[in-house]
Amino acid sequence: MSKFSKFMKANKTEKKNEMYAATKSLCDENGKPLEWEFRHITSKENESLRDDCTIDIPITGKPNMFRPKVQSGKYIQKMITASVVMPDLYDAELQDSYGVNTPEDLLLAMVDDPGEYNELAAFVQGFQGFNVSFNDKIDEAKN
């Protein structure tokens, strides 16, 4: 038996999908908001999303020097889109019904209330494990 047997993939618990009503403007026949299905993304997927949303910003007074900057709004939008299982934001018929061409634009068209979008973003971040704020981490490090 390996000394790492407890760390083998067979012992890793599978993360379950979760349901969440992303908007009150899409309801069933009884007026209950439709629930969307969300999945966990992997660390590798997250890094790819972050890289896609990172740009180089010139450093003032230092020619040819740049610093990376994550476009946080774009990153959150891509994280939400990658997390959604149902409805299928990549479905052409669904995109056509809203007059959009990308899953990110469809997300914004379907959840067009800014407050609901912020609540959805908070839900997805928490669901993906980003539930401890940076300030909480600083406070923890101080103690």
Short mmCIF file of C-alpha atoms in Angstrom, two decimals:
data_model
loop_
_atom_site.label_atom_id
_atom_site.label_comp_id
_atom_site.label_asym_id
_atom_site.label_seq_id
_atom_site.Cartn_x
_atom_site.Cartn_y
_atom_site.Cartn_z
CA MET A 1 0.00 0.00 0.00
CA SER A 2 1.30 3.43 -0.97
CA LYS A 3 2.02 6.00 1.71
CA PHE A 4 -0.11 8.35 -0.41
CA SER A 5 -3.12 6.02 -0.68
CA LYS A 6 -5.40 8.49 1.11
CA PHE A 7 -4.54 11.09 -1.52
CA MET A 8 -5.40 8.90 -4.51
CA LYS A 9 -8.11 10.12 -6.87
CA ALA A 10 -10.41 7.27 -5.85
CA ASN A 11 -10.65 8.88 -2.38
CA LYS A 12 -11.49 12.34 -3.66
CA THR A 13 -15.10 13.38 -3.09
CA GLU A 14 -16.99 14.54 -6.14
CA LYS A 15 -18.43 18.03 -5.93
CA LYS A 16 -22.16 18.11 -6.60
CA ASN A 17 -23.94 20.58 -8.85
CA GLU A 18 -26.19 23.13 -7.19
CA MET A 19 -29.41 24.88 -8.15
CA TYR A 20 -30.00 28.63 -7.85
CA ALA A 21 -32.70 30.97 -9.18
CA ALA A 22 -30.57 33.55 -10.98
CA THR A 23 -33.41 35.94 -11.81
CA LYS A 24 -37.00 36.55 -10.79
CA SER A 25 -37.92 37.58 -14.34
CA LEU A 26 -37.91 33.99 -15.67
CA CYS A 27 -40.63 31.97 -13.94
CA ASP A 28 -42.52 28.71 -14.33
CA GLU A 29 -46.29 28.50 -14.87
CA ASN A 30 -46.86 28.99 -11.11
CA GLY A 31 -44.80 32.16 -10.95
CA LYS A 32 -41.83 30.50 -9.20
CA PRO A 33 -38.43 31.69 -10.50
CA LEU A 34 -36.69 29.07 -12.64
CA GLU A 35 -33.67 27.45 -11.04
CA TRP A 36 -30.42 27.28 -12.95
CA GLU A 37 -27.93 24.45 -12.50
CA PHE A 38 -24.32 25.25 -11.65
CA ARG A 39 -21.21 23.06 -11.65
CA HIS A 40 -17.84 23.44 -10.00
CA ILE A 41 -15.00 24.50 -12.26
CA THR A 42 -11.51 23.10 -11.84
CA SER A 43 -8.48 25.07 -10.72
CA LYS A 44 -7.08 24.62 -14.23
CA GLU A 45 -10.26 26.07 -15.79
CA ASN A 46 -10.13 28.96 -13.33
CA GLU A 47 -6.51 29.76 -14.23
CA SER A 48 -7.43 29.76 -17.92
CA LEU A 49 -10.33 32.14 -17.24
CA ARG A 50 -8.08 34.42 -15.20
CA ASP A 51 -5.41 34.42 -17.92
CA ASP A 52 -8.04 35.29 -20.55
CA CYS A 53 -9.06 38.29 -18.45
CA THR A 54 -5.57 39.59 -17.61
CA ILE A 55 -4.08 42.50 -19.52
CA ASP A 56 -0.71 44.23 -19.27
CA ILE A 57 -0.84 47.85 -18.07
CA PRO A 58 2.13 50.15 -18.76
CA ILE A 59 3.89 51.34 -15.62
CA THR A 60 3.98 55.14 -15.56
CA GLY A 61 7.50 56.52 -15.87
CA LYS A 62 9.03 53.14 -16.73
CA PRO A 63 9.16 52.63 -20.50
CA ASN A 64 8.59 49.06 -21.73
CA MET A 65 7.56 47.89 -18.25
CA PHE A 66 4.12 46.49 -17.57
CA ARG A 67 2.12 45.07 -14.70
CA PRO A 68 -0.65 42.51 -15.03
CA LYS A 69 -4.21 43.59 -14.24
CA VAL A 70 -7.16 41.21 -14.00
CA GLN A 71 -10.31 42.66 -15.52
CA SER A 72 -12.47 41.55 -12.60
CA GLY A 73 -15.88 42.16 -14.20
CA LYS A 74 -14.95 40.15 -17.27
CA TYR A 75 -13.42 37.42 -15.09
CA ILE A 76 -16.56 37.07 -12.93
CA GLN A 77 -18.73 37.01 -16.05
CA LYS A 78 -16.63 34.22 -17.59
CA MET A 79 -16.63 32.29 -14.29
CA ILE A 80 -20.43 32.44 -14.10
CA THR A 81 -20.75 31.38 -17.74
CA ALA A 82 -18.36 28.46 -17.25
CA SER A 83 -20.31 27.37 -14.15
CA VAL A 84 -23.78 27.33 -15.71
CA VAL A 85 -24.97 23.89 -16.83
CA MET A 86 -28.63 24.74 -17.39
CA PRO A 87 -29.78 26.75 -19.23
CA ASP A 88 -27.17 26.08 -21.90
CA LEU A 89 -25.73 29.55 -22.52
CA TYR A 90 -23.96 28.22 -25.63
CA ASP A 91 -27.24 27.20 -27.31
CA ALA A 92 -27.69 29.09 -30.59
CA GLU A 93 -31.50 29.05 -30.41
CA LEU A 94 -31.46 30.53 -26.91
CA GLN A 95 -28.90 33.16 -27.95
CA ASP A 96 -30.98 34.02 -31.03
CA SER A 97 -34.10 34.51 -28.89
CA TYR A 98 -32.25 37.29 -27.02
CA GLY A 99 -30.47 38.64 -30.13
CA VAL A 100 -26.96 37.91 -28.83
CA ASN A 101 -24.01 35.90 -30.13
CA THR A 102 -21.96 34.90 -27.08
CA PRO A 103 -22.70 33.05 -23.84
CA GLU A 104 -21.51 36.06 -21.82
CA ASP A 105 -23.90 38.40 -23.66
CA LEU A 106 -26.72 35.88 -23.16
CA LEU A 107 -25.99 35.77 -19.43
CA LEU A 108 -26.26 39.57 -19.22
CA ALA A 109 -29.45 39.57 -21.30
CA MET A 110 -31.12 36.91 -19.16
CA VAL A 111 -30.04 38.41 -15.83
CA ASP A 112 -30.47 42.07 -16.74
CA ASP A 113 -31.22 43.39 -13.25
CA PRO A 114 -27.94 44.69 -11.74
CA GLY A 115 -28.89 43.66 -8.20
CA GLU A 116 -29.76 40.12 -9.29
CA TYR A 117 -26.54 39.93 -11.30
CA ASN A 118 -24.49 40.96 -8.24
CA GLU A 119 -26.29 38.34 -6.12
CA LEU A 120 -25.62 35.71 -8.82
CA ALA A 121 -21.94 36.70 -8.93
CA ALA A 122 -21.70 36.38 -5.13
CA PHE A 123 -23.43 32.99 -5.22
CA VAL A 124 -21.10 31.63 -7.92
CA GLN A 125 -17.97 32.93 -6.20
CA GLY A 126 -19.03 31.30 -2.93
CA PHE A 127 -20.01 28.10 -4.73
CA GLN A 128 -16.57 28.00 -6.38
CA GLY A 129 -14.86 28.32 -3.00
CA PHE A 130 -14.08 32.04 -2.99
CA ASN A 131 -15.88 32.58 0.29
CA VAL A 132 -13.15 34.21 2.37
CA SER A 133 -12.48 37.85 1.59
CA PHE A 134 -8.96 39.23 1.21
CA ASN A 135 -9.47 41.38 4.33
CA ASP A 136 -10.46 38.27 6.30
CA LYS A 137 -7.21 36.62 5.18
CA ILE A 138 -5.21 39.68 6.31
CA ASP A 139 -6.93 39.63 9.72
CA GLU A 140 -6.23 35.90 10.04
CA ALA A 141 -2.56 36.41 9.19
CA LYS A 142 -2.25 39.13 11.84
CA ASN A 143 -3.49 36.81 14.61
#
